[in-house]
Structures are given as structure tokens and as C-alpha cells.
Tab-separated table of C-alpha atoms in Angstrom:
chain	number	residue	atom	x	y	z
A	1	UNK	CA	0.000	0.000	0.000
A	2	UNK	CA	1.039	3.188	-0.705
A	3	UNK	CA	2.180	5.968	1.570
A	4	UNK	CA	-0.676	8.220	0.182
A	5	UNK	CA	-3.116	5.179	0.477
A	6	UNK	CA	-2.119	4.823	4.029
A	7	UNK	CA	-2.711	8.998	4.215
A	8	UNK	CA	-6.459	8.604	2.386
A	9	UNK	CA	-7.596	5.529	4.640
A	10	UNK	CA	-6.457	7.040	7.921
A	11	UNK	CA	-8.613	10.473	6.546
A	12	UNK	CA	-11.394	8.266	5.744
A	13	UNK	CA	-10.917	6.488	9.513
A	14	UNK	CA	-10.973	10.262	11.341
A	15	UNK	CA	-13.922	11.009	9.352
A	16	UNK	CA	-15.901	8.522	9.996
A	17	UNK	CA	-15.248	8.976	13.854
A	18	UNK	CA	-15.955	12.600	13.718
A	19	UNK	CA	-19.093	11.764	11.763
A	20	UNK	CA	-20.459	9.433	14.714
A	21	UNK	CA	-20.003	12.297	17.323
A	22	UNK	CA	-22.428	14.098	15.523
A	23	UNK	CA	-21.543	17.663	16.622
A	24	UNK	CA	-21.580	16.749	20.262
A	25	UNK	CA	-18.798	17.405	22.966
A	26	UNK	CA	-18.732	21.415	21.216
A	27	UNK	CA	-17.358	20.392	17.881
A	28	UNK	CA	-17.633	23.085	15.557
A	29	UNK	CA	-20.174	22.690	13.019
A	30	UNK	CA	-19.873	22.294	9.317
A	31	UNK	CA	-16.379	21.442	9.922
A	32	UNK	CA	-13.811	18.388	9.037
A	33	UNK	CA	-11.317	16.596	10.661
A	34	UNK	CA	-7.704	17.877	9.793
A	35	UNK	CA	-5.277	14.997	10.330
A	36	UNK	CA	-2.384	17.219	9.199
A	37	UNK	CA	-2.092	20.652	7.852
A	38	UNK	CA	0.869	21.547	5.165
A	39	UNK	CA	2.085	19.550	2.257
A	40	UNK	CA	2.520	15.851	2.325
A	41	UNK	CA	4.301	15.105	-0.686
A	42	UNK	CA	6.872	17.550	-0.221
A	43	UNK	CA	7.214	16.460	3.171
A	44	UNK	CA	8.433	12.979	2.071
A	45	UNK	CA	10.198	14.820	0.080
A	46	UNK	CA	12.448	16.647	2.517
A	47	UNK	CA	16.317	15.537	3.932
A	48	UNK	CA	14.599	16.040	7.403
A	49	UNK	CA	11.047	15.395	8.021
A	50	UNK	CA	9.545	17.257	10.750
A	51	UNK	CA	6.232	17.600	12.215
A	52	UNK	CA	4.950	19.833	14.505
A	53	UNK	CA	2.268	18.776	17.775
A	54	UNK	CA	-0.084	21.001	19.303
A	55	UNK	CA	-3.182	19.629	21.199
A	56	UNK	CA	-6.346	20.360	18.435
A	57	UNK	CA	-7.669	22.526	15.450
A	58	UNK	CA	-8.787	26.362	16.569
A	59	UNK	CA	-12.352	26.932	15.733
A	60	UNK	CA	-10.698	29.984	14.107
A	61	UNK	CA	-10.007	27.155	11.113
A	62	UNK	CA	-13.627	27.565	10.321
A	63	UNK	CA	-14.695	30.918	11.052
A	64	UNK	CA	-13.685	34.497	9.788
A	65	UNK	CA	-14.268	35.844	13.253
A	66	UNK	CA	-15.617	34.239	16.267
A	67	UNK	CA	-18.945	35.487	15.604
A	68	UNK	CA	-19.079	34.030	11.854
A	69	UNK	CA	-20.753	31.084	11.085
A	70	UNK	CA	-17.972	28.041	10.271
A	71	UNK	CA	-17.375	26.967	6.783
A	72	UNK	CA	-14.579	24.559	5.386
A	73	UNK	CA	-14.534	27.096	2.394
A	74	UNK	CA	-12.180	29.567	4.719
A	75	UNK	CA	-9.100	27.758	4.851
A	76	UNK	CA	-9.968	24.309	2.939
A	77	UNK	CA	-11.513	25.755	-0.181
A	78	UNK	CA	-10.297	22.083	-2.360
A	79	UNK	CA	-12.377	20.250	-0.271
A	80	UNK	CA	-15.641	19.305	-1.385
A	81	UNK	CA	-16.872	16.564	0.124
A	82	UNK	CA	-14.809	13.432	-0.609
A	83	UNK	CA	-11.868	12.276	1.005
A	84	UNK	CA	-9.352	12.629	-2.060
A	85	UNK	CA	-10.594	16.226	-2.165
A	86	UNK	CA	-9.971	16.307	1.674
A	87	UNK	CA	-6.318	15.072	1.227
A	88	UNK	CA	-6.088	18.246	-1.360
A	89	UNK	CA	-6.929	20.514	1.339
A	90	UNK	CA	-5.052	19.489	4.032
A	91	UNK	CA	-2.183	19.762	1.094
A	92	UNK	CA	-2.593	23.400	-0.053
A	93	UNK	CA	-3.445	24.556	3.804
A	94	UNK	CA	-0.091	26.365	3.858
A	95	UNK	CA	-1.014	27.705	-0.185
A	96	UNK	CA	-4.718	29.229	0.568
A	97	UNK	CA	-5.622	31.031	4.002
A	98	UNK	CA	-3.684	29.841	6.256
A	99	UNK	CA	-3.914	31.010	9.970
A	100	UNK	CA	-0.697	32.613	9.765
A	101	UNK	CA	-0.466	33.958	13.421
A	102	UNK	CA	-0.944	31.124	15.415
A	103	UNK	CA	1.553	28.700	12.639
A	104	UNK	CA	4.481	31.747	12.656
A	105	UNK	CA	4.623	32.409	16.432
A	106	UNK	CA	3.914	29.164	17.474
A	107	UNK	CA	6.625	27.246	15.064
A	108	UNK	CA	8.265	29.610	12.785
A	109	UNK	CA	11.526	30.421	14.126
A	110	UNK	CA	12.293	27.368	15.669
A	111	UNK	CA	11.648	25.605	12.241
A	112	UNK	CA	14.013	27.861	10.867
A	113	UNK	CA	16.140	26.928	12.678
A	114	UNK	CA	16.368	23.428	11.426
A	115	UNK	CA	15.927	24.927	7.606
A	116	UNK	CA	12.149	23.815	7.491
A	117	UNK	CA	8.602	25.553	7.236
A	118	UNK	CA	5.136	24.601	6.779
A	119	UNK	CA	5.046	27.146	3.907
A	120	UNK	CA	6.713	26.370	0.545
A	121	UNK	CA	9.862	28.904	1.124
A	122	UNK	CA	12.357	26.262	2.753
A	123	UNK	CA	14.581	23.209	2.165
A	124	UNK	CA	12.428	21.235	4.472
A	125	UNK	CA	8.824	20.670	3.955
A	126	UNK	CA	7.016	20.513	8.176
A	127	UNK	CA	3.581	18.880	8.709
A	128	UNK	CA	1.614	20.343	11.636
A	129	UNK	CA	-0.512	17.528	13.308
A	130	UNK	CA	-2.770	17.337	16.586
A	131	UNK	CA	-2.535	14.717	19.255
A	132	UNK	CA	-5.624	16.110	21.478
A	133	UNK	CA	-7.887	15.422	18.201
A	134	UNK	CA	-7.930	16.460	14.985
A	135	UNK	CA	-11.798	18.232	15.213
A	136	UNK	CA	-11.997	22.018	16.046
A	137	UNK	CA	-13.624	22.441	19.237
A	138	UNK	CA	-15.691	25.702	20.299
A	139	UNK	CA	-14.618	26.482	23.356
A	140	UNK	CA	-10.880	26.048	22.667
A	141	UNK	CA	-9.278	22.466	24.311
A	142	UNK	CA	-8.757	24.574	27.394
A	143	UNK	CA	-12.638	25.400	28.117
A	144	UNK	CA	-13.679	21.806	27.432
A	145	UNK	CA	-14.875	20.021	30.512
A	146	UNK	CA	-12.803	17.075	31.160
A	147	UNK	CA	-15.800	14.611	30.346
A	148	UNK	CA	-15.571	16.283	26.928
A	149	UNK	CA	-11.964	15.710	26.634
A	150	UNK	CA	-12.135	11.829	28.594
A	151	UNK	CA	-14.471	11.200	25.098
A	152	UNK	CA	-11.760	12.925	22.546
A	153	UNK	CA	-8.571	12.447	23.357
A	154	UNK	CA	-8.689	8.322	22.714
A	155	UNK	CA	-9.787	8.938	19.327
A	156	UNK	CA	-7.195	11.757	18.731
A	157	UNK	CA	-4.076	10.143	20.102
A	158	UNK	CA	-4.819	6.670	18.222
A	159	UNK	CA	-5.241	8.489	15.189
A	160	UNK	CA	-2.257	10.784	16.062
A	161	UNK	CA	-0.019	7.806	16.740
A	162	UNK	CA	-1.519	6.188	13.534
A	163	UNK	CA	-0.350	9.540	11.406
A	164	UNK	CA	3.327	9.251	13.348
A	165	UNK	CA	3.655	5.333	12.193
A	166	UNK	CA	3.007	6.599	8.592
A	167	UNK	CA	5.020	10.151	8.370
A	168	UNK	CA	7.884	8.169	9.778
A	169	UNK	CA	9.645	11.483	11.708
A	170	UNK	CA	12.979	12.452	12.013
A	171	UNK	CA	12.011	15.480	14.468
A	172	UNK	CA	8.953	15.823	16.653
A	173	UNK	CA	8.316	19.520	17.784
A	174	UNK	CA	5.626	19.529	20.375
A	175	UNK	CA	3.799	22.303	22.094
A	176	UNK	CA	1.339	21.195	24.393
A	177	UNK	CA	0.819	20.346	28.182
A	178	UNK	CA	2.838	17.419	30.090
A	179	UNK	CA	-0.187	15.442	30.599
A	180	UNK	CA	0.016	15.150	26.740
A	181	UNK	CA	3.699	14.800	26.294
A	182	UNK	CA	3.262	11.774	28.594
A	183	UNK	CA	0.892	10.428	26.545
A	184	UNK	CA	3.041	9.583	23.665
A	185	UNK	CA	3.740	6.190	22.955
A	186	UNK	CA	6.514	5.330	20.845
A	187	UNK	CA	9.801	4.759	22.276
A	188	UNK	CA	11.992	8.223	22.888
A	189	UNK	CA	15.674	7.978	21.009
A	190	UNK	CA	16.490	11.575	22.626
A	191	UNK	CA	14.397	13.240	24.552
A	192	UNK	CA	15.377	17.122	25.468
């Protein structure tokens, strides 16, 4: 199977899942799932692949403002319904609308640093992924109660480790809490 295969049925797995929550647990509405945000392909690509961990997708993903009603049609504008169309967004993420002030101050420099990006101006080609869940939530992660979280995080960190298995990492850059750090998995090489 190939490595995009692998990419389209782990979409297809995600989607499904989000699908059965039905909008419960403050998803946003009329959203989708993003397993990764920036360019696959050219992340397989790259001399040193690096991906980037935060805990979930901002509502912000969705919505012009947080007033606005959400639609994929912000920041996934390929997508239109199917999953190869899906795989298209999460591809051009970096190309379209991105939400440049969260992805520069959160990442930027220190993927500079290593001669990556998630945008197309660097050597190295960096995925962004989330190991909280991969659905926007409204409130944020930190204003969901911890019964909401108890239900999200299993699905997000098996698909999250699923996504790690198949992007195959030679760097893992993670911003998030402790609690989530410990939650990883896979055996550490180096640890800092």
C-alpha cells in the first residue's frame, strides 16, 4: 500500500469517527477533521522530516471571526466533500488562508532553525498535526470540561499515533501540556 493510500484511509478512519459524534462534545459545526495541515508530498520529500504537535484545530479554522458562522470554504476551499478532495486541502493549507499567526509564532523560528517551514519557502517541507484530536472544538481544548476531553482524546491520540507510524519522523516539535507529552507512545531515542 502506498504511503498516500495509508494517508487517504487514515482520513477516511478520522472522518468517519468525527461523523459518529455528531456535533456533540462542542465540535464546531460544518467542519472536518484535519489529520495534518501543510504539504505531504513535499514532506516525504524533505532531507529532514519534521512535524509539529499542538493539542487540536482552533475553531478559528472555520470561522472568519468568532462570531461568523464556520465553513470549510475559509481555509480548505479544495475540499468538497470526498476524502481525495480532503487530502487536497489538508495539502494546499499552507497555499490558501492559512492562519498565519498562530503557525508563525507558534513554530516559525524554531523551524528555521532546522531549515524547514510549513510554507513552501524552505529546504524542508514541516507537517503540523494534533494529538488532542484532529476536530476544532468551540470552546478552545482549554474550556472543554474534562468529560468532553475523557471522550476525545482516545480517538485523537490513536489516530495521532496512527499519522506518526506513517510520516515516519525524524524530528517531533511539540507544544502542548505534560499530561500530553506523557501520553506519547513510541519509544523516545532523545528526549530534550
Amino acid at each position: 500500500m502506498t504511503t498516500k493510500q495509508q494517508l487517504l484511509n487514515l482520513i477516511t478512519n478520522e472522518f468517519n469517527d468525527f461523523k459518529k459524534l455528531n456535533f456533540g462534545h462542542n465540535l464546531v459545526p460544518n467542519s472536518v477533521p484535519i489529520v495534518w495541515f501543510g504539504n505531504a508530498e513535499k514532506y516525504f520529500k524533505s532531507e529532514l522530516k519534521i512535524i509539529t504537535v499542538s493539542l487540536n484545530p482552533s475553531d478559528i479554522e472555520f470561522k472568519i471571526n468568532k462570531t461568523s458562522l464556520p465553513t470549510t470554504n475559509l481555509r480548505f476551499p479544495d475540499y468538497n466533500g470526498s476524502i481525495a478532495s480532503l487530502y487536497t486541502a489538508y495539502n494546499n493549507y499552507f497555499l490558501t488562508n492559512p492562519y498565519n499567526s498562530w503557525f508563525k509564532a507558534s513554530f516559525g523560528s524554531v523551524l528555521t532553525s532546522f531549515g524547514a517551514s510549513h510554507y513552501d519557502n524552505a529546504l524542508n517541507t514541516a507537517l503540523h498535526t494534533d494529538i488532542g484530536c484532529s476536530y476544532a472544538t468551540s470552546p478552545t481544548w482549554t474550556g472543554l470540561t474534562n468529560t468532553q476531553k475523557n471522550i476525545l482524546e482516545p480517538i485523537g491520540a490513536k489516530s495521532w499515533h496512527s499519522l506518526v507510524q506513517i510520516l515516519e519522523p525524524d524530528v517531533i516539535l511539540f507544544s502542548a501540556s505534560n499530561n500530553f507529552k506523557n501520553k506519547i507512545s513510541f519509544p523516545r531515542v532523545g528526549a530534550v
